Coordinates of C-alpha atoms in Angstrom, one line a residue:
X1179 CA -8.1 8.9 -13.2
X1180 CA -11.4 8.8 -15.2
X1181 CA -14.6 8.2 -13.2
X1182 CA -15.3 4.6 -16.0
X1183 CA -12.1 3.4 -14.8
X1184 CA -12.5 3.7 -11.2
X1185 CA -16.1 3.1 -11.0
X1186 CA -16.4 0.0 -13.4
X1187 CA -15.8 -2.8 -11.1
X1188 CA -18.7 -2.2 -9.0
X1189 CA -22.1 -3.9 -8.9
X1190 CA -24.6 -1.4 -11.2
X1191 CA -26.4 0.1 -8.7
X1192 CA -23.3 0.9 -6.7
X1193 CA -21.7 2.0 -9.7
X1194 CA -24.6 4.6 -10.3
X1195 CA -24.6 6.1 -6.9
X1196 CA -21.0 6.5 -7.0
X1197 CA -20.9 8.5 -10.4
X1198 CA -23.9 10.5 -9.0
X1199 CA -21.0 11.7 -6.0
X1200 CA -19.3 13.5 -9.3
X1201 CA -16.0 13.5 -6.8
X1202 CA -12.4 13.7 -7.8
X1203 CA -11.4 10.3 -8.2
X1204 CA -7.8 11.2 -7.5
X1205 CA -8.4 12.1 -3.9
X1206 CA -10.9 8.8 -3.6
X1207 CA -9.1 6.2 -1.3
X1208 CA -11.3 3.6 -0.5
X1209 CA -14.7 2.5 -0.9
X1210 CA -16.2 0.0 1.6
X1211 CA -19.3 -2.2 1.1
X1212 CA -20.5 -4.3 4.0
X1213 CA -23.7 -6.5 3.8
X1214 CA -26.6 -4.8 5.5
X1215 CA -24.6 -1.6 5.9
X1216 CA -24.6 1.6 4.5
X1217 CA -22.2 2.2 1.9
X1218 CA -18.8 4.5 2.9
X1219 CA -16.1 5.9 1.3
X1220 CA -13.3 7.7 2.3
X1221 CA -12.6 10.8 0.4
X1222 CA -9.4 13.6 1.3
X1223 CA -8.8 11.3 5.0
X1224 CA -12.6 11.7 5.5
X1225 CA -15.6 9.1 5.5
X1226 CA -18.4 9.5 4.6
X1227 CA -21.9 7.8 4.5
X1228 CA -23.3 7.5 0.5
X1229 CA -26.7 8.4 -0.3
X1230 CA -28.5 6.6 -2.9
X1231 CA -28.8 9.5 -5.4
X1232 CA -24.6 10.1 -4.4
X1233 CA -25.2 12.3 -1.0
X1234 CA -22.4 12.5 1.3
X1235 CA -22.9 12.3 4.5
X1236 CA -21.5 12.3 7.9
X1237 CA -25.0 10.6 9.4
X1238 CA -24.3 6.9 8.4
X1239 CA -28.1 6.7 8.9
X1240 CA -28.3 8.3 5.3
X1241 CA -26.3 5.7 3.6
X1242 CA -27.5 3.3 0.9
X1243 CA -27.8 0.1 2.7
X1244 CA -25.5 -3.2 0.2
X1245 CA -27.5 -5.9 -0.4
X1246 CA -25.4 -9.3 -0.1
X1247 CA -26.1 -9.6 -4.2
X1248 CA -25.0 -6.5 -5.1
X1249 CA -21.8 -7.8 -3.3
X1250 CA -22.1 -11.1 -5.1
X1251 CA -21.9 -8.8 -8.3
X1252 CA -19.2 -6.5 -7.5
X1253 CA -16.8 -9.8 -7.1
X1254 CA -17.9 -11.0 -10.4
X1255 CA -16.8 -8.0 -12.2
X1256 CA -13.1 -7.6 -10.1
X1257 CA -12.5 -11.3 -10.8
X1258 CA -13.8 -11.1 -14.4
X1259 CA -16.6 -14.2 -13.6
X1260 CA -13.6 -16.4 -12.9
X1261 CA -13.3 -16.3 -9.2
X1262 CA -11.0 -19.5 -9.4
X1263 CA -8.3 -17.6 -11.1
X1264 CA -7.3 -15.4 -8.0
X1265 CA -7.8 -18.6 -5.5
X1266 CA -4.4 -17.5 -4.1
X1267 CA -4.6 -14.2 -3.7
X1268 CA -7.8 -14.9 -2.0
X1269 CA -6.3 -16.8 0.7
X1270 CA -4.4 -13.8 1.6
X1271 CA -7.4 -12.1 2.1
X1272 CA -7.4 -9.4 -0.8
X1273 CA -7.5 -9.6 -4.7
X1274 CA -5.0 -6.9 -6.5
X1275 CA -6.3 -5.0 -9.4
X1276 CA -4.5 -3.6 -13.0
X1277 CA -3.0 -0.6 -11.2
X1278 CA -2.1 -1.5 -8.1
X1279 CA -5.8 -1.0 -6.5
X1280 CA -6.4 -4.0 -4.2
X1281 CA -9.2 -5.3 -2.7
X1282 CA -9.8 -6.4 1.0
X1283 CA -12.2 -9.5 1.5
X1284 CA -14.0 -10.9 4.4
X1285 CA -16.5 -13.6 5.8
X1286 CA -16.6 -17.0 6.4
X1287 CA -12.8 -18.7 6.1
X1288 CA -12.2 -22.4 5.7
X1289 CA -9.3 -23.4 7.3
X1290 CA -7.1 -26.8 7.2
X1291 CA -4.0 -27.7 9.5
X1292 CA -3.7 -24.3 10.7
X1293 CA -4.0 -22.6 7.0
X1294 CA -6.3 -20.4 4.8
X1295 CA -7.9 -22.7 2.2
X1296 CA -10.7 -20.5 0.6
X1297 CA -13.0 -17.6 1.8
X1298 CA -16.7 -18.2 1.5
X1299 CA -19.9 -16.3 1.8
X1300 CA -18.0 -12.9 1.6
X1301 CA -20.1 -10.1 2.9
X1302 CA -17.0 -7.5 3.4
X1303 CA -15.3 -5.7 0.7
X1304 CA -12.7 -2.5 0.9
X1305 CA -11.9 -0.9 -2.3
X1306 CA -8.3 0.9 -1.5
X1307 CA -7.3 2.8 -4.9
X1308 CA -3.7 3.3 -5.7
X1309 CA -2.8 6.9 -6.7
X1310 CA 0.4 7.8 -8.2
X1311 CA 1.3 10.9 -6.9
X1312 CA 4.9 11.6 -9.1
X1313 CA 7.3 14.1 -6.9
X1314 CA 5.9 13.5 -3.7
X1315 CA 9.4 12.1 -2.8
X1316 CA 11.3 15.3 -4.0
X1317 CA 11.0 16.5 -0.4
X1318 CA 12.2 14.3 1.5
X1319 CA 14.8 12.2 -0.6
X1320 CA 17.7 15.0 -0.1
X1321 CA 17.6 13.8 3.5
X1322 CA 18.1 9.9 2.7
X1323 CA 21.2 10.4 0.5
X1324 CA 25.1 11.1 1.8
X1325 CA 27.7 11.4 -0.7
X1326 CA 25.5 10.1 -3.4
X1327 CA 24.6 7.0 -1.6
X1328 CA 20.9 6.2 -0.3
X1329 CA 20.7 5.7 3.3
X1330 CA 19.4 2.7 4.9
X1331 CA 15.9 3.7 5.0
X1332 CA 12.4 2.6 7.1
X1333 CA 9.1 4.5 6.3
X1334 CA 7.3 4.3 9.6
X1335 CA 3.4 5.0 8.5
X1336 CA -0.3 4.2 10.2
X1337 CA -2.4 2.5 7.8
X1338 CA -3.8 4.9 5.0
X1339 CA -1.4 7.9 5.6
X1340 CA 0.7 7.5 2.4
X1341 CA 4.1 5.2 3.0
X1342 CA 3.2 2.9 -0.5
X1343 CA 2.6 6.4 -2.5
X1344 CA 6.1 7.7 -1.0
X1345 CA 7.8 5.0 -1.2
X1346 CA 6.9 4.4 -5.1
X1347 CA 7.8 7.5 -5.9
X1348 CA 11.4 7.3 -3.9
X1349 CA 12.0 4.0 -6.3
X1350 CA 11.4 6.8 -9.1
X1351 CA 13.4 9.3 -8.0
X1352 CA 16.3 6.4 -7.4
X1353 CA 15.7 4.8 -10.9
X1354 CA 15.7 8.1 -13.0
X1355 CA 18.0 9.7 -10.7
X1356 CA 17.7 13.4 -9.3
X1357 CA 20.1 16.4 -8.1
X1358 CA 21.1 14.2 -5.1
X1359 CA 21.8 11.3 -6.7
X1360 CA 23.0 9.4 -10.2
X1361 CA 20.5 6.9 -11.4
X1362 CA 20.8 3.7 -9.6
X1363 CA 19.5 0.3 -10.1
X1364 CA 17.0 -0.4 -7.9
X1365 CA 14.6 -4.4 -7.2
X1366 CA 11.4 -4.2 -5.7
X1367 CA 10.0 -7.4 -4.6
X1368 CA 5.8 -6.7 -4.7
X1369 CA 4.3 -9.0 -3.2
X1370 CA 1.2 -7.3 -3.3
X1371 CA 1.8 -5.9 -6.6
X1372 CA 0.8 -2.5 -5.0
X1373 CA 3.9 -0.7 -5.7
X1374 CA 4.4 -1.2 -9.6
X1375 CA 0.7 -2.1 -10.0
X1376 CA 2.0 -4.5 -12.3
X1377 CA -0.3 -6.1 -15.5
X1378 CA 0.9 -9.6 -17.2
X1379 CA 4.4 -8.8 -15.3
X1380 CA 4.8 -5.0 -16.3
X1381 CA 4.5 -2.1 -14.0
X1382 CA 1.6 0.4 -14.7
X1383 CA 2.9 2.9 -11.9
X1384 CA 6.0 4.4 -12.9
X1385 CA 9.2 3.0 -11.1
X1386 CA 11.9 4.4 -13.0
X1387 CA 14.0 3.3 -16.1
X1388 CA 16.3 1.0 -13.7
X1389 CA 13.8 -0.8 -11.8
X1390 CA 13.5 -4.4 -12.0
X1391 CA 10.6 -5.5 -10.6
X1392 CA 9.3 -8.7 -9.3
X1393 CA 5.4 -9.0 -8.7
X1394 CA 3.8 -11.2 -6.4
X1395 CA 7.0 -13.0 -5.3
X1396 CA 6.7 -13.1 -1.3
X1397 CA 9.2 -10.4 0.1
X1398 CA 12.0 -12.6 1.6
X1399 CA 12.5 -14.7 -1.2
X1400 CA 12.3 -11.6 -3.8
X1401 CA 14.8 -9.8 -2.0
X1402 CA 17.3 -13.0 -2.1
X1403 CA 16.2 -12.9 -5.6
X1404 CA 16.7 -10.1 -6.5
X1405 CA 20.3 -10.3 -5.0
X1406 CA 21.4 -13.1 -6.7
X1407 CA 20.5 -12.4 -10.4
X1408 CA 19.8 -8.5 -10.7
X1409 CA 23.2 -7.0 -8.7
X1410 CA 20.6 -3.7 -7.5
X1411 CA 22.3 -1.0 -5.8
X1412 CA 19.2 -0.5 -3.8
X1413 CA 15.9 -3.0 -2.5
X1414 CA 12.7 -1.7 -2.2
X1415 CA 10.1 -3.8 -0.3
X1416 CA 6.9 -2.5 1.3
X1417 CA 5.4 -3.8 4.8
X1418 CA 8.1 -5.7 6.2
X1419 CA 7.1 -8.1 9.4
X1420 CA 7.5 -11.2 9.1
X1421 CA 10.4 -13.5 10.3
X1422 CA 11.4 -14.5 6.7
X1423 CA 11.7 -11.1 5.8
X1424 CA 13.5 -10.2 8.4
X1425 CA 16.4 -12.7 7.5
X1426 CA 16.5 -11.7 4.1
X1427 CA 17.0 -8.2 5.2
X1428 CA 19.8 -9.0 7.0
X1429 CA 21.5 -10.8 3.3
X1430 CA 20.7 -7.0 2.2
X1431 CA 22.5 -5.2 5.0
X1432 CA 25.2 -7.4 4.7
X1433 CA 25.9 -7.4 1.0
X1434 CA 26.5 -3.7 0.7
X1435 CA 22.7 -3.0 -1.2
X1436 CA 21.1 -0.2 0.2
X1437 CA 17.6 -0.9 1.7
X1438 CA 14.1 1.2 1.5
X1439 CA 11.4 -0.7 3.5
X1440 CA 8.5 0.2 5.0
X1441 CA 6.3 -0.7 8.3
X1442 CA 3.0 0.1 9.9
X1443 CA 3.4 1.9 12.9
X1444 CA 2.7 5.5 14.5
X1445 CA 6.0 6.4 15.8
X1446 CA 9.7 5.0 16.3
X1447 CA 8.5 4.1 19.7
X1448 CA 5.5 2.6 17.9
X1449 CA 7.9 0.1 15.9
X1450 CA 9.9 -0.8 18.8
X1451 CA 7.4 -2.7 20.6
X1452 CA 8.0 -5.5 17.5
X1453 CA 10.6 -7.7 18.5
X1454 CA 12.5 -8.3 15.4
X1455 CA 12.4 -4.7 13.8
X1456 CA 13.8 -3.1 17.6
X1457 CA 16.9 -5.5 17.3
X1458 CA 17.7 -3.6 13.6
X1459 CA 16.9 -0.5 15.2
X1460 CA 19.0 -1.6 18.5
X1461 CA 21.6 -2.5 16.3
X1462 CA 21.1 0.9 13.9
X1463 CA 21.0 -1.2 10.8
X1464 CA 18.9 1.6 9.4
X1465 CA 21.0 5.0 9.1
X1466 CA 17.3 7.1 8.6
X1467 CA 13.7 7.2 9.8
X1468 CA 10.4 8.9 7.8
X1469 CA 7.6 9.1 10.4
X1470 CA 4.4 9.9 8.1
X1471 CA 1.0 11.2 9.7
X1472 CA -2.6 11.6 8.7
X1473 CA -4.2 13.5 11.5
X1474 CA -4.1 16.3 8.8
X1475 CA -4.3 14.3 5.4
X1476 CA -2.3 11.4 3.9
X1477 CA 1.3 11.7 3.4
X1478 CA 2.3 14.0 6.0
X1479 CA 5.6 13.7 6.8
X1480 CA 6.2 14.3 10.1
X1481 CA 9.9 13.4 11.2
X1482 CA 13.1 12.2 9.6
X1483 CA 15.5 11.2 12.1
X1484 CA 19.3 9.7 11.6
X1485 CA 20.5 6.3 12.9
X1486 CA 20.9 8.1 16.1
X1487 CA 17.5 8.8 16.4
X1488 CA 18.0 12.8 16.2
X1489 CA 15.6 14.8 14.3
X1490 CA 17.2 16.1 10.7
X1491 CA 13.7 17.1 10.0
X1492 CA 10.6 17.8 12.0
X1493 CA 7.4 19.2 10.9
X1494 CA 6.2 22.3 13.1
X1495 CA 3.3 22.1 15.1

């Protein structure tokens, strides 16, 4: 990833300090600008405080302070000056870049009956950059397959420690098809258009020749969608939670589609604690587990355990 391309959407003076850094933009994962407050990043599952002539740091006391208008600024350039065009995705409380990058947003939130209408004075930005990282899947996807079928499958990741890289690259793997597997068609329902990092409705990340994608369709009513009119063999959805998407999950089990979902948690254990994902584990709707890490880096996978909860893989201490 070119430095222009990463580092274009901030504020000048940010964007200067930032080239001055002269890091690899491949291992950048976020960049986090709060008013007042020195400027971070996080670089390789490190952060770090940013000098103004590109320092790193692990003395936040050296970081170039962000001044509330170089914020201002920055938002002009993600939203292209048209701040009303991303209204919705505002109310969410992030804006989604070409790419899949997205953009986390705080400050001062207007609400009415109970819901978001609008975000104002926002002093609170976090930069997370997508990063394709083709064949990080090759590993692991020999366990997820029996007799040429994809297991039922849940990613079970803390936030930052690589499930929406892995699972991209597992809806790859599963389009193109591999040694394990033929090609299969596979729908993804992107809500967050972080998986295909889609542009005017196509997919900048690679999914694989026999993806059908939809982007920015809410999960639960993509994945009837999806169903309905695209017959997949498999349904890929990231950060699964809510009670919609719990019922549509269900449609999925049900209708002999195969299922690759993900969820934030630490541990199996972890997950259980959530009401609605411990019944489908109670009930071992899912026939596999990937536990990922990042106490050593992002992506780590640290366990892959069947529906029985038994280790088939376990990464040594």
């Amino acid at each position: 990833m070119a430095d222009e391309k990463v580092f274009r959407i901030f504020a000048g003076k940010i964007k200067e300090i930032l080239r001055e850094t002269r890091l690899d933009t491949d291992k950048l994962q976020e960049v986090r600008m709060r008013a007042g407050s020195p400027l971070f990043l996080k670089y390789q599952g490190r952060e770090w405080a940013v000098g103004e002539n590109g320092e790193l740091s692990a003395d936040w006391k050296k970081g170039y302070r962000i001044k509330k208008e170089e914020l201002r600024e920055t938002l002009e350039y993600l939203s292209g000056y048209s701040m009303y065009a991303y209204d919705e995705d505002m109310k969410q409380g992030y804006l989604t870049l070409p790419g899949g990058h997205r953009v986390g947003l705080a400050g001062k939130i207007v609400t009415e009956d109970g819901k978001v209408q609008c975000i104002r004075h926002i002093s609170f930005l976090n930069v997370r950059f997508s990063h394709e990282v083709k064949g990080c899947g090759e590993r692991v996807l020999p366990y997820l397959t029996v007799n040429g079928q994809v297991c039922h499958t849940l990613i079970i990741s803390p936030p930052g420690a690589g499930k929406t890289t892995l699972l991209r690259d597992l809806i790859r793997l599963i389009s193109d098809g591999s040694p394990w597997l033929p090609g299969q068609n596979v729908g993804v329902a992107d809500e967050r258009s972080e998986l295909g990092g889609a542009y005017l409705g196509v997919p900048q990340n690679d999914l694989g020749m026999r993806t059908d994608l939809l982007d920015g369709c809410p999960k639960g009513l993509g994945m009837r969608m999806l169903l309905r009119s695209m017959a997949p063999q498999v349904i890929a959805v990231d950060e699964i939670g809510s009670e919609t998407d719990f019922e549509a999950l269900e449609s999925v089990f049900y209708c002999g589609c195969k299922l690759l979902a993900t969820v934030h948690g630490n541990n199996l254990e972890d997950v259980k604690k959530k009401p609605l994902i411990s019944r489908l584990i109670h009930e071992r709707m899912f026939e596999r587990y990937v536990i990922l890490g990042c106490a050593i880096g992002p992506g780590k996978v640290m366990q892959i355990l069947n529906e029985q909860e038994s280790p088939l893989f376990c990464e040594e201490a």
